[in-house]
Amino acid sequence: MLSPHAPIPELYVSYDSSQKLKLEAASLTSHDLTPRQICDLELLLNGGFNPLKGFLTEADYDGVVENMRLA
C-alpha cells in the first residue's frame, strides 16, 4: 500500500517519455486554466484527491453528498 504522502504514480513519467510528451504538447491547443482548475490540478499533483482515480460513480457521489464518504 502506498504511503499517504507518496506521489501518485500515474502522474509521473520517465525522462525519455517526458521529452516525447513535450514535443507532442507543442502541437496541441493551449488552454488557460481558471483559478479553480489550477487548484484542482495542484490537489491532483500533491495527492490531495487520493484515493480518487477519476470521476465518481453514482454510488460514490451519493455517499459524498449524504455522508462526505465514498460508497
Short mmCIF file of N, CA and C in Angstrom, two decimals:
data_model
loop_
_atom_site.label_atom_id
_atom_site.label_comp_id
_atom_site.label_asym_id
_atom_site.label_seq_id
_atom_site.Cartn_x
_atom_site.Cartn_y
_atom_site.Cartn_z
N MET A 1 0.85 -1.19 0.00
CA MET A 1 0.00 0.00 0.00
C MET A 1 0.89 1.25 0.00
N LEU A 2 0.46 2.24 -0.75
CA LEU A 2 1.23 3.48 -0.82
C LEU A 2 1.09 4.28 0.46
N SER A 3 2.15 4.96 0.80
CA SER A 3 2.10 5.90 1.92
C SER A 3 1.15 7.03 1.54
N PRO A 4 0.47 7.62 2.52
CA PRO A 4 -0.44 8.73 2.19
C PRO A 4 0.27 9.91 1.57
N HIS A 5 1.60 9.98 1.72
CA HIS A 5 2.35 11.10 1.17
C HIS A 5 3.17 10.72 -0.06
N ALA A 6 2.97 9.50 -0.54
CA ALA A 6 3.70 9.05 -1.73
C ALA A 6 3.12 9.71 -2.98
N PRO A 7 3.96 10.02 -3.96
CA PRO A 7 3.44 10.59 -5.21
C PRO A 7 2.51 9.61 -5.90
N ILE A 8 1.56 10.13 -6.63
CA ILE A 8 0.63 9.28 -7.37
C ILE A 8 1.35 8.85 -8.64
N PRO A 9 1.64 7.55 -8.78
CA PRO A 9 2.47 7.09 -9.90
C PRO A 9 1.93 7.46 -11.28
N GLU A 10 0.64 7.50 -11.45
CA GLU A 10 0.06 7.78 -12.76
C GLU A 10 0.39 9.18 -13.26
N LEU A 11 0.84 10.06 -12.39
CA LEU A 11 1.11 11.44 -12.77
C LEU A 11 2.56 11.68 -13.15
N TYR A 12 3.39 10.64 -13.10
CA TYR A 12 4.81 10.79 -13.38
C TYR A 12 5.21 9.90 -14.55
N VAL A 13 6.14 10.39 -15.35
CA VAL A 13 6.66 9.62 -16.48
C VAL A 13 8.18 9.68 -16.43
N SER A 14 8.82 8.80 -17.18
CA SER A 14 10.28 8.79 -17.24
C SER A 14 10.78 10.04 -17.98
N TYR A 15 12.06 10.30 -17.85
CA TYR A 15 12.66 11.45 -18.54
C TYR A 15 12.46 11.33 -20.05
N ASP A 16 12.72 10.13 -20.61
CA ASP A 16 12.56 9.95 -22.06
C ASP A 16 11.12 10.20 -22.49
N SER A 17 10.18 9.66 -21.72
CA SER A 17 8.76 9.88 -22.05
C SER A 17 8.41 11.35 -21.94
N SER A 18 8.98 12.05 -20.95
CA SER A 18 8.66 13.47 -20.80
C SER A 18 9.13 14.28 -22.00
N GLN A 19 10.28 13.91 -22.57
CA GLN A 19 10.78 14.62 -23.73
C GLN A 19 9.86 14.42 -24.93
N LYS A 20 9.38 13.21 -25.13
CA LYS A 20 8.45 12.92 -26.22
C LYS A 20 7.12 13.65 -26.00
N LEU A 21 6.65 13.67 -24.76
CA LEU A 21 5.38 14.35 -24.47
C LEU A 21 5.51 15.86 -24.66
N LYS A 22 6.67 16.44 -24.34
CA LYS A 22 6.87 17.88 -24.56
C LYS A 22 6.79 18.22 -26.04
N LEU A 23 7.39 17.38 -26.87
CA LEU A 23 7.33 17.62 -28.32
C LEU A 23 5.89 17.52 -28.82
N GLU A 24 5.18 16.51 -28.34
CA GLU A 24 3.78 16.33 -28.74
C GLU A 24 2.92 17.49 -28.24
N ALA A 25 3.16 17.94 -27.01
CA ALA A 25 2.37 19.01 -26.42
C ALA A 25 2.50 20.32 -27.18
N ALA A 26 3.65 20.54 -27.80
CA ALA A 26 3.88 21.78 -28.54
C ALA A 26 2.91 21.95 -29.70
N SER A 27 2.36 20.84 -30.20
CA SER A 27 1.44 20.92 -31.34
C SER A 27 -0.03 20.93 -30.91
N LEU A 28 -0.28 20.84 -29.61
CA LEU A 28 -1.67 20.80 -29.12
C LEU A 28 -2.19 22.21 -28.83
N THR A 29 -3.50 22.33 -28.82
CA THR A 29 -4.14 23.60 -28.49
C THR A 29 -3.88 23.92 -27.02
N SER A 30 -3.59 25.18 -26.74
CA SER A 30 -3.33 25.63 -25.38
C SER A 30 -4.61 26.18 -24.76
N HIS A 31 -4.79 25.95 -23.46
CA HIS A 31 -5.96 26.46 -22.74
C HIS A 31 -5.48 27.14 -21.46
N ASP A 32 -6.09 28.27 -21.13
CA ASP A 32 -5.82 28.92 -19.85
C ASP A 32 -6.75 28.31 -18.81
N LEU A 33 -6.19 27.96 -17.66
CA LEU A 33 -7.00 27.37 -16.60
C LEU A 33 -7.57 28.45 -15.70
N THR A 34 -8.76 28.17 -15.17
CA THR A 34 -9.35 29.07 -14.19
C THR A 34 -8.64 28.84 -12.86
N PRO A 35 -8.78 29.77 -11.93
CA PRO A 35 -8.18 29.54 -10.60
C PRO A 35 -8.66 28.23 -9.97
N ARG A 36 -9.92 27.88 -10.14
CA ARG A 36 -10.44 26.62 -9.59
C ARG A 36 -9.77 25.41 -10.24
N GLN A 37 -9.59 25.46 -11.55
CA GLN A 37 -8.93 24.35 -12.25
C GLN A 37 -7.47 24.21 -11.81
N ILE A 38 -6.80 25.34 -11.59
CA ILE A 38 -5.42 25.30 -11.11
C ILE A 38 -5.37 24.65 -9.73
N CYS A 39 -6.33 25.00 -8.87
CA CYS A 39 -6.39 24.41 -7.54
C CYS A 39 -6.60 22.90 -7.64
N ASP A 40 -7.51 22.46 -8.51
CA ASP A 40 -7.74 21.03 -8.70
C ASP A 40 -6.48 20.34 -9.21
N LEU A 41 -5.77 20.97 -10.13
CA LEU A 41 -4.53 20.39 -10.64
C LEU A 41 -3.50 20.25 -9.52
N GLU A 42 -3.38 21.28 -8.69
CA GLU A 42 -2.44 21.21 -7.56
C GLU A 42 -2.81 20.07 -6.62
N LEU A 43 -4.11 19.89 -6.36
CA LEU A 43 -4.54 18.81 -5.48
C LEU A 43 -4.27 17.44 -6.10
N LEU A 44 -4.40 17.32 -7.42
CA LEU A 44 -4.04 16.07 -8.09
C LEU A 44 -2.56 15.78 -7.92
N LEU A 45 -1.73 16.81 -8.10
CA LEU A 45 -0.28 16.63 -8.05
C LEU A 45 0.25 16.37 -6.64
N ASN A 46 -0.39 16.94 -5.63
CA ASN A 46 0.13 16.73 -4.27
C ASN A 46 -0.59 15.61 -3.52
N GLY A 47 -1.50 14.90 -4.20
CA GLY A 47 -2.17 13.76 -3.58
C GLY A 47 -3.40 14.14 -2.78
N GLY A 48 -3.84 15.38 -2.87
CA GLY A 48 -5.00 15.82 -2.10
C GLY A 48 -6.29 15.11 -2.47
N PHE A 49 -6.38 14.58 -3.68
CA PHE A 49 -7.57 13.85 -4.12
C PHE A 49 -7.42 12.34 -3.92
N ASN A 50 -6.27 11.91 -3.43
CA ASN A 50 -6.04 10.49 -3.22
C ASN A 50 -7.07 9.95 -2.23
N PRO A 51 -7.77 8.89 -2.44
CA PRO A 51 -7.55 7.80 -3.38
C PRO A 51 -8.35 7.90 -4.67
N LEU A 52 -8.88 9.06 -5.00
CA LEU A 52 -9.68 9.17 -6.22
C LEU A 52 -8.81 8.97 -7.44
N LYS A 53 -9.32 8.22 -8.41
CA LYS A 53 -8.58 7.92 -9.64
C LYS A 53 -9.31 8.45 -10.87
N GLY A 54 -10.48 9.04 -10.68
CA GLY A 54 -11.25 9.53 -11.81
C GLY A 54 -12.59 10.06 -11.31
N PHE A 55 -13.55 10.08 -12.20
CA PHE A 55 -14.87 10.58 -11.84
C PHE A 55 -15.54 9.65 -10.85
N LEU A 56 -16.38 10.19 -10.00
CA LEU A 56 -17.13 9.38 -9.03
C LEU A 56 -18.22 8.58 -9.72
N THR A 57 -18.46 7.39 -9.21
CA THR A 57 -19.63 6.64 -9.66
C THR A 57 -20.85 7.27 -9.00
N GLU A 58 -22.02 6.90 -9.42
CA GLU A 58 -23.24 7.46 -8.82
C GLU A 58 -23.30 7.12 -7.33
N ALA A 59 -22.93 5.89 -6.98
CA ALA A 59 -22.96 5.47 -5.57
C ALA A 59 -21.97 6.30 -4.74
N ASP A 60 -20.76 6.53 -5.28
CA ASP A 60 -19.79 7.34 -4.56
C ASP A 60 -20.26 8.78 -4.44
N TYR A 61 -20.82 9.32 -5.52
CA TYR A 61 -21.33 10.69 -5.48
C TYR A 61 -22.40 10.84 -4.40
N ASP A 62 -23.36 9.91 -4.39
CA ASP A 62 -24.42 9.97 -3.39
C ASP A 62 -23.85 9.86 -1.98
N GLY A 63 -22.84 8.99 -1.80
CA GLY A 63 -22.21 8.85 -0.48
C GLY A 63 -21.51 10.12 -0.04
N VAL A 64 -20.86 10.79 -0.97
CA VAL A 64 -20.16 12.05 -0.63
C VAL A 64 -21.17 13.13 -0.30
N VAL A 65 -22.24 13.23 -1.07
CA VAL A 65 -23.26 14.26 -0.82
C VAL A 65 -23.93 14.03 0.53
N GLU A 66 -24.26 12.77 0.83
CA GLU A 66 -25.02 12.47 2.04
C GLU A 66 -24.14 12.34 3.29
N ASN A 67 -22.93 11.76 3.14
CA ASN A 67 -22.14 11.42 4.33
C ASN A 67 -20.69 11.91 4.26
N MET A 68 -20.32 12.62 3.20
CA MET A 68 -18.94 13.04 2.99
C MET A 68 -17.98 11.86 2.96
N ARG A 69 -18.45 10.71 2.42
CA ARG A 69 -17.65 9.50 2.32
C ARG A 69 -17.92 8.81 0.98
N LEU A 70 -16.90 8.11 0.46
CA LEU A 70 -17.11 7.29 -0.72
C LEU A 70 -17.97 6.09 -0.32
N ALA A 71 -18.65 5.52 -1.30
CA ALA A 71 -19.53 4.38 -1.03
C ALA A 71 -18.76 3.21 -0.43
#
